PDB file of C-alpha atoms in Angstrom:
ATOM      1  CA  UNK D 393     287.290  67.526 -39.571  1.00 66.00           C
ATOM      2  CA  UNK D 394     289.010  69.519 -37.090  1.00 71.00           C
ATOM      3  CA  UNK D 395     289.185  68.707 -33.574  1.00 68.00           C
ATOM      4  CA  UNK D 396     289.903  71.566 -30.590  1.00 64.00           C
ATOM      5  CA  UNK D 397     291.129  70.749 -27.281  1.00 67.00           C
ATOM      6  CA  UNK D 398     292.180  72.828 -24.354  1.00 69.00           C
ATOM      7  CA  UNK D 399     290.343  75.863 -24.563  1.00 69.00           C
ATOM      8  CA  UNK D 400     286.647  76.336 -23.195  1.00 71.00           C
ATOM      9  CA  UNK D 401     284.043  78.561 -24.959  1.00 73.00           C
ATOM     10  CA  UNK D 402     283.387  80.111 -21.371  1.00 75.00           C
ATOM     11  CA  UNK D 403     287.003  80.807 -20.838  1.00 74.00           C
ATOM     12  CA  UNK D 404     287.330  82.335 -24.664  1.00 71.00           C
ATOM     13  CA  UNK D 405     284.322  84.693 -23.389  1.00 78.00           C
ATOM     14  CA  UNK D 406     285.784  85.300 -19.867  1.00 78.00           C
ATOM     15  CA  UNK D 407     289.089  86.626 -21.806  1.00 76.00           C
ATOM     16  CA  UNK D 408     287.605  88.545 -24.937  1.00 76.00           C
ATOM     17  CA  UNK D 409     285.135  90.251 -22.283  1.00 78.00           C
ATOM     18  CA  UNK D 410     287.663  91.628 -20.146  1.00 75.00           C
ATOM     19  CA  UNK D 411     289.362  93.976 -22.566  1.00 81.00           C
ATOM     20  CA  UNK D 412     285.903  94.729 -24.407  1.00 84.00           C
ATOM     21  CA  UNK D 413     285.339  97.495 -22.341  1.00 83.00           C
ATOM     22  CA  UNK D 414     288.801  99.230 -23.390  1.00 85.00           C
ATOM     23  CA  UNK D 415     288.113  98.379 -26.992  1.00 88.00           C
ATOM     24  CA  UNK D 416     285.105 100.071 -26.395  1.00 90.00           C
ATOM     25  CA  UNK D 417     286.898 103.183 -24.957  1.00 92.00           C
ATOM     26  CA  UNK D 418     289.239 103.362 -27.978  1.00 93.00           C
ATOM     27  CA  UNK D 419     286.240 102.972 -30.464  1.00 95.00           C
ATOM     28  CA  UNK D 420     284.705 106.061 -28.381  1.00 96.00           C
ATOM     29  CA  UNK D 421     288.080 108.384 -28.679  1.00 97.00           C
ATOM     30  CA  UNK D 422     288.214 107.163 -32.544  1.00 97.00           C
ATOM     31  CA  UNK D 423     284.668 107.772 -33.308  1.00 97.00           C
ATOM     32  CA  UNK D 424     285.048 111.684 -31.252  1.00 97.00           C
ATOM     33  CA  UNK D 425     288.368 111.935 -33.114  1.00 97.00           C
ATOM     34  CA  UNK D 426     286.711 111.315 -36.674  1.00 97.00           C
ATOM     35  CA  UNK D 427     283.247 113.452 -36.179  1.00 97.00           C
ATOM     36  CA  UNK D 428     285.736 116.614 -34.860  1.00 97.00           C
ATOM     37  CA  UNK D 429     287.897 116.142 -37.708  1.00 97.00           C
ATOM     38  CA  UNK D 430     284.955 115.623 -40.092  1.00 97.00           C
ATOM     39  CA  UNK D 431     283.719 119.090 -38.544  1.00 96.00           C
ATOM     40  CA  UNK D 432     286.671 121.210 -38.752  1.00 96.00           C
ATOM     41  CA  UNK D 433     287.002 120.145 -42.853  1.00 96.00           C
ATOM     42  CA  UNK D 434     283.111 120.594 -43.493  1.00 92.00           C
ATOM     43  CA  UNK D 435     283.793 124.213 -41.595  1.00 92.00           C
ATOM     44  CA  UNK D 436     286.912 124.896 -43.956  1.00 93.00           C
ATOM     45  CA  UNK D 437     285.362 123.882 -46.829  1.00 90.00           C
ATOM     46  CA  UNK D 438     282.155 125.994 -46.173  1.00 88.00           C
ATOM     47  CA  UNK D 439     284.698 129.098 -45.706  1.00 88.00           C
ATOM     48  CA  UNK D 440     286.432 128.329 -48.952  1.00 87.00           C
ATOM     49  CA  UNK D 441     283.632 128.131 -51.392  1.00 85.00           C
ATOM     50  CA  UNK D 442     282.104 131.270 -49.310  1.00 83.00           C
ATOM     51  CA  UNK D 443     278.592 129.158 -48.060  1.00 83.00           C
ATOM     52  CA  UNK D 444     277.736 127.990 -51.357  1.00 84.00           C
ATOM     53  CA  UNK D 445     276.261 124.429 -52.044  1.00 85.00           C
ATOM     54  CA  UNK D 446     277.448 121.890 -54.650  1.00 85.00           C
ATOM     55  CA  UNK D 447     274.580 122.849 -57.138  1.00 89.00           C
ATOM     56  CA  UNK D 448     275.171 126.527 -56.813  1.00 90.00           C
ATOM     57  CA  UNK D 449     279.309 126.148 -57.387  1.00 89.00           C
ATOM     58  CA  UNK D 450     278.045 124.145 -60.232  1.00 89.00           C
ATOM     59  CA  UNK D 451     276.081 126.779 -61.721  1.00 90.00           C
ATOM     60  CA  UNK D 452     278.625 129.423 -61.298  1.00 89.00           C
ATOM     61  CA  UNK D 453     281.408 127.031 -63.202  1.00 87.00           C
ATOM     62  CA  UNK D 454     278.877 126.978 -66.053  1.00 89.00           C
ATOM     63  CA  UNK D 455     277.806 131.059 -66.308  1.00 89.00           C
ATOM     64  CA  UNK D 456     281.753 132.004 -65.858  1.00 83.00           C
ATOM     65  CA  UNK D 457     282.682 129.768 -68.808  1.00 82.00           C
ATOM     66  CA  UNK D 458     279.688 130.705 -71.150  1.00 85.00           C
ATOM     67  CA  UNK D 459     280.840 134.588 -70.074  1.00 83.00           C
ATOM     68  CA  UNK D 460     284.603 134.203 -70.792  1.00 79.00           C
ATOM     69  CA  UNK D 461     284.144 132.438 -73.577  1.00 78.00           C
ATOM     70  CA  UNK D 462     280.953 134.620 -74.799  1.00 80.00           C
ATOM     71  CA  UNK D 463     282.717 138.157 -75.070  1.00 84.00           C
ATOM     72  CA  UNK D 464     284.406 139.950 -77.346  1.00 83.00           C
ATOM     73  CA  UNK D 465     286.960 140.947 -75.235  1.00 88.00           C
ATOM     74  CA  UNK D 466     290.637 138.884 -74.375  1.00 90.00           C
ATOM     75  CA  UNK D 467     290.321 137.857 -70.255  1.00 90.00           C
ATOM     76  CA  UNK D 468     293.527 137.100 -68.544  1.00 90.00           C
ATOM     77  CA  UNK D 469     293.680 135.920 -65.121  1.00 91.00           C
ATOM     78  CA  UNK D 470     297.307 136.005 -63.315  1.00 92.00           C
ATOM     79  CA  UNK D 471     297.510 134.186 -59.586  1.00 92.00           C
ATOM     80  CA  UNK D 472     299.746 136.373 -56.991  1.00 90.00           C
ATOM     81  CA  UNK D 473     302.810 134.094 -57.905  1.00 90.00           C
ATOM     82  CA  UNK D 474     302.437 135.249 -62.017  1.00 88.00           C
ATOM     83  CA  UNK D 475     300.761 131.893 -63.295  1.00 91.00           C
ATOM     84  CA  UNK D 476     298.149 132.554 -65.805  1.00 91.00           C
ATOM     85  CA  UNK D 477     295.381 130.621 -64.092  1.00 91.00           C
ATOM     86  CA  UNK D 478     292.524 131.322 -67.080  1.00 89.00           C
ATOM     87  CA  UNK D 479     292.699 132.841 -70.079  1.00 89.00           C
ATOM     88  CA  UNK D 480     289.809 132.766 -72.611  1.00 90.00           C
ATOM     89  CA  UNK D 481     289.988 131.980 -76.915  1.00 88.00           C
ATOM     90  CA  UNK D 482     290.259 135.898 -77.570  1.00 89.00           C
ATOM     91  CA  UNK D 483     292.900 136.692 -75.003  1.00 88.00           C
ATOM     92  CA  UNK D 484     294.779 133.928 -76.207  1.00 88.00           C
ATOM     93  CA  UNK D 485     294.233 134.909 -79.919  1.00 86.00           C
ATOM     94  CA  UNK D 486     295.268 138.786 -79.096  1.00 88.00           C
ATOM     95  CA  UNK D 487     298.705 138.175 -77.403  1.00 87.00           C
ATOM     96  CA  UNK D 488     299.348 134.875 -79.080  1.00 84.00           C
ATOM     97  CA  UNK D 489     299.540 132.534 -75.990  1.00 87.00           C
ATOM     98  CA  UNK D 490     300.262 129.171 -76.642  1.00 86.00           C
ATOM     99  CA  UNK D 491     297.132 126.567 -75.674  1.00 87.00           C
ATOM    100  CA  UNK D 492     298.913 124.892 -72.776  1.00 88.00           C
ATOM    101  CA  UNK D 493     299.584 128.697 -70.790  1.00 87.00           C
ATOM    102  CA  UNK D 494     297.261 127.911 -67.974  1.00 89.00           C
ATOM    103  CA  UNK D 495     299.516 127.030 -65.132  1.00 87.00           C
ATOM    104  CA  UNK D 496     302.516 128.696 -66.558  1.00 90.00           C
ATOM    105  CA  UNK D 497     304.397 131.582 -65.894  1.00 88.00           C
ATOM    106  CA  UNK D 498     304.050 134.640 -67.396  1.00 87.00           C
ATOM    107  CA  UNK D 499     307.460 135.147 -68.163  1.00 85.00           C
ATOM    108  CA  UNK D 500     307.792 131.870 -69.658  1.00 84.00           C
ATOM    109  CA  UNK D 501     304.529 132.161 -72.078  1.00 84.00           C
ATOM    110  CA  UNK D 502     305.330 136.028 -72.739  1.00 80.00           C
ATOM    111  CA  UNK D 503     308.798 136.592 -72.477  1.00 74.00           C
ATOM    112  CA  UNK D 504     309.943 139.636 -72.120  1.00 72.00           C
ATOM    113  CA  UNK D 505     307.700 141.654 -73.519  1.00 79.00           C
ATOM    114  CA  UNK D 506     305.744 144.788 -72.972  1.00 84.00           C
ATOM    115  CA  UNK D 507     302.977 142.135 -72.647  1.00 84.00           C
ATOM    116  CA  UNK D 508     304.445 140.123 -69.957  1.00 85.00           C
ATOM    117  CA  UNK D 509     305.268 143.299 -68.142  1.00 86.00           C
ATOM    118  CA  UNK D 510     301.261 144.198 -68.376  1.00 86.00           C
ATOM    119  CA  UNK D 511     300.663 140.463 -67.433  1.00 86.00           C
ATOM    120  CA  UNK D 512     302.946 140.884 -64.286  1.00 85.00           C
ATOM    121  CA  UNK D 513     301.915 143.998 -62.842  1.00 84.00           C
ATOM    122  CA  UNK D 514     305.367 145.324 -63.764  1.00 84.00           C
ATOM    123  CA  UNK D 515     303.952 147.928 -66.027  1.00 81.00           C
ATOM    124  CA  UNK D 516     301.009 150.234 -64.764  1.00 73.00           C
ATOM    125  CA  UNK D 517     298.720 152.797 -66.168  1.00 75.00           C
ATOM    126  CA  UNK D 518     294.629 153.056 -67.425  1.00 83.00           C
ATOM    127  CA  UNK D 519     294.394 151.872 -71.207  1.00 85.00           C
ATOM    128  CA  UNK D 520     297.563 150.820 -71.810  1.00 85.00           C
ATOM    129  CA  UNK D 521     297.951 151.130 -75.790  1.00 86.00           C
ATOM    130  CA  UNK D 522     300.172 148.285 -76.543  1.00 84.00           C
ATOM    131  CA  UNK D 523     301.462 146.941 -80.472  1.00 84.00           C
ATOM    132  CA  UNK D 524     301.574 143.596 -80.679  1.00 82.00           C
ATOM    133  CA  UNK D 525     302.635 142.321 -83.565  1.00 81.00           C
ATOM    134  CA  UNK D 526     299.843 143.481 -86.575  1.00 84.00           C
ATOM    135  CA  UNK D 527     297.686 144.677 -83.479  1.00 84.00           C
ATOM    136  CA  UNK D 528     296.896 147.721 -81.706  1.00 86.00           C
ATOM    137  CA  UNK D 529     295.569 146.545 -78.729  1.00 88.00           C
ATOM    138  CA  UNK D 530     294.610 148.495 -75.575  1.00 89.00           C
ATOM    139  CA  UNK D 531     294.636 146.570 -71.957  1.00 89.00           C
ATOM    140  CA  UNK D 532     293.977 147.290 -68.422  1.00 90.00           C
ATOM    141  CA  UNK D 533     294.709 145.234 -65.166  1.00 90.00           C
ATOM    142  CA  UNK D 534     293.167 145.180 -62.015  1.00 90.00           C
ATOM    143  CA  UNK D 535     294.419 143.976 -59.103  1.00 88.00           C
ATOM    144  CA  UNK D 536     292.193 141.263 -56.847  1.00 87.00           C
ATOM    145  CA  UNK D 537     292.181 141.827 -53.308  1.00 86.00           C
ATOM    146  CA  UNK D 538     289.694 140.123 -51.156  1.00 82.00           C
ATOM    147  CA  UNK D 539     289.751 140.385 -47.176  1.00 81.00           C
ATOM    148  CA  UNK D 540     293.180 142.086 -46.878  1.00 83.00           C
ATOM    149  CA  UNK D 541     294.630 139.278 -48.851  1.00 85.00           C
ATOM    150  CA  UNK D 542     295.899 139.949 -52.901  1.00 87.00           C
ATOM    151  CA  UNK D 543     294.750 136.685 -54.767  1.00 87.00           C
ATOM    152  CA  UNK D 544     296.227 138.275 -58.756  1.00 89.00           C
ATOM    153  CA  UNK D 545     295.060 140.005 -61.305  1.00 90.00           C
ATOM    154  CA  UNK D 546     292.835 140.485 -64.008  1.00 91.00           C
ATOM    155  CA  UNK D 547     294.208 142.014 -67.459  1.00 90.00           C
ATOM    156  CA  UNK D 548     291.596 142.930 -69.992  1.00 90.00           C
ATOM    157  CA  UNK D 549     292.065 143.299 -73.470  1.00 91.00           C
ATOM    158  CA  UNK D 550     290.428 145.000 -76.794  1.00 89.00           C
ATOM    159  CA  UNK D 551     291.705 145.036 -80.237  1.00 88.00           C
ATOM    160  CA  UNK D 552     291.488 148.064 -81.521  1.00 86.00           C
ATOM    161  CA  UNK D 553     293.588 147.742 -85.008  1.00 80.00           C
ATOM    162  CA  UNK D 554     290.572 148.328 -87.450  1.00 75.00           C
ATOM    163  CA  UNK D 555     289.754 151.562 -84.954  1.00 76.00           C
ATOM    164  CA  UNK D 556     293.594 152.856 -85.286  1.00 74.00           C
ATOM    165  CA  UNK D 557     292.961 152.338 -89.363  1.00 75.00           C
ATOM    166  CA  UNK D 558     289.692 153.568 -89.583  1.00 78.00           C
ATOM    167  CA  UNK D 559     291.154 156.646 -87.760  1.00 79.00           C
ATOM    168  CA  UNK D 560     294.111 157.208 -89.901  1.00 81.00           C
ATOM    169  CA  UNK D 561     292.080 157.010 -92.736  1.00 81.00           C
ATOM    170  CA  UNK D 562     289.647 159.445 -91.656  1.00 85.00           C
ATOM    171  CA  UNK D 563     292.484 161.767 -90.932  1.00 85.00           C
ATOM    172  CA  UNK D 564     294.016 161.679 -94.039  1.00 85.00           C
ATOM    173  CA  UNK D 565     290.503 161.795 -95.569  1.00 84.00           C
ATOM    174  CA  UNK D 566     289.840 164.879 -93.600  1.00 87.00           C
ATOM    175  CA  UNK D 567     293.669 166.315 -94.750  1.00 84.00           C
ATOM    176  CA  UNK D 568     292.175 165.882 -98.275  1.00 83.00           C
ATOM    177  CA  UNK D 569     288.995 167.812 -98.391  1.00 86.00           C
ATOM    178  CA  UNK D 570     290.757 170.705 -96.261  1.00 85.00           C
ATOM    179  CA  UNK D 571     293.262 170.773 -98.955  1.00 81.00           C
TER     180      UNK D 571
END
C-alpha cells in the first residue's frame, strides 16, 4: 500500500482552484484561436475548389478522365512554369512522351523540338502543321487565363497522316485522268 502524509485534500483543492480560472482563460484564447483558424482554411478552401462540395469535385474528377481519355484527339496540359501537368493515351502516343511526363518539364520530355517549342508557348500560330516522326500532325494551344492570373496551357492535337496520304493520292490520281 501506499501511505501519503503532509498534504490535505482541501489544501490540493485550495491550490488547483486558484489558477483554474487562468487555465480557463487560456482554454478560451485556444479554443477562439482554433475556430478562427478553422474558418479562414474552410474560407480558402471554398475559394479554391470555386464553391463546390466533395461529391460534386468527385464527379468532375470522374467526367474529365472518361473525356480525356474518351477522344480521339491528343490533350496536353502545360502549368505556367512548363510542367506537363496531364496528358491523355493519344497525346502521349502522337508526340511519343514517355509514361512518367506528368510533372516534368517540357524541355526535358521533348527536347528541343518543334514540339517542345509548341508545348512551351515558344512557337505560335492557328493549326500548326507539325512532322513528327511518320506523322503529320496538326496542333493548337491555348493559353488559360482565369481572373487576371495565367494558370498554362492547353495544346491540342490531331493526326492527320492518313488525310496528308489520302490527299496526295488523290492528287496524283487527279494528275492521271487529266493526263
Amino acid at each position: 500500500g501506499i501511505v501519503s502524509v503532509g498534504i490535505l485534500e482541501g489544501a490540493l483543492l485550495e491550490e488547483v482552484s486558484g489558477f483554474l480560472g487562468a487555465m480557463a482563460l487560456y482554454m478560451a484564447i485556444a479554443l477562439g484561436v482554433g475556430l478562427v483558424a478553422s474558418l479562414l482554411l474552410a474560407r480558402r478552401l471554398k475559394r479554391q475548389t470555386f464553391g463546390l462540395e466533395l461529391d460534386e469535385l468527385a464527379s468532375l474528377v470522374h467526367e474529365r478522365e472518361a473525356m480525356l481519355h474518351g477522344i480521339r484527339e491528343g490533350v496536353v496540359i502545360v502549368d505556367p512554369d512548363d510542367r506537363i501537368m496531364l496528358v491523355n493515351a493519344e497525346g502521349r502516343r502522337l508526340i511519343d512522351l514517355p509514361e512518367d511526363a506528368e510533372g516534368r518539364t517540357v524541355d526535358e520530355v521533348a527536347g528541343s523540338s518543334r514540339v517542345a517549342d509548341l508545348l512551351a508557348g515558344r512557337a505560335a500560330g492557328e493549326d500548326l502543321i507539325l512532322v513528327h516522326g511518320e506523322r503529320v500532325i496538326v496542333a493548337n494551344r491555348m493559353a488559360v487565363d482565369r481572373q487576371g492570373r495565367h494558370l498554362g496551357a492547353v495544346v491540342t492535337l490531331r493526326d492527320r497522316t492518313e488525310l496528308e496520304s489520302l490527299v496526295r493520292e488523290l492528287d496524283s490520281v487527279r494528275g492521271l485522268s487529266d493526263a
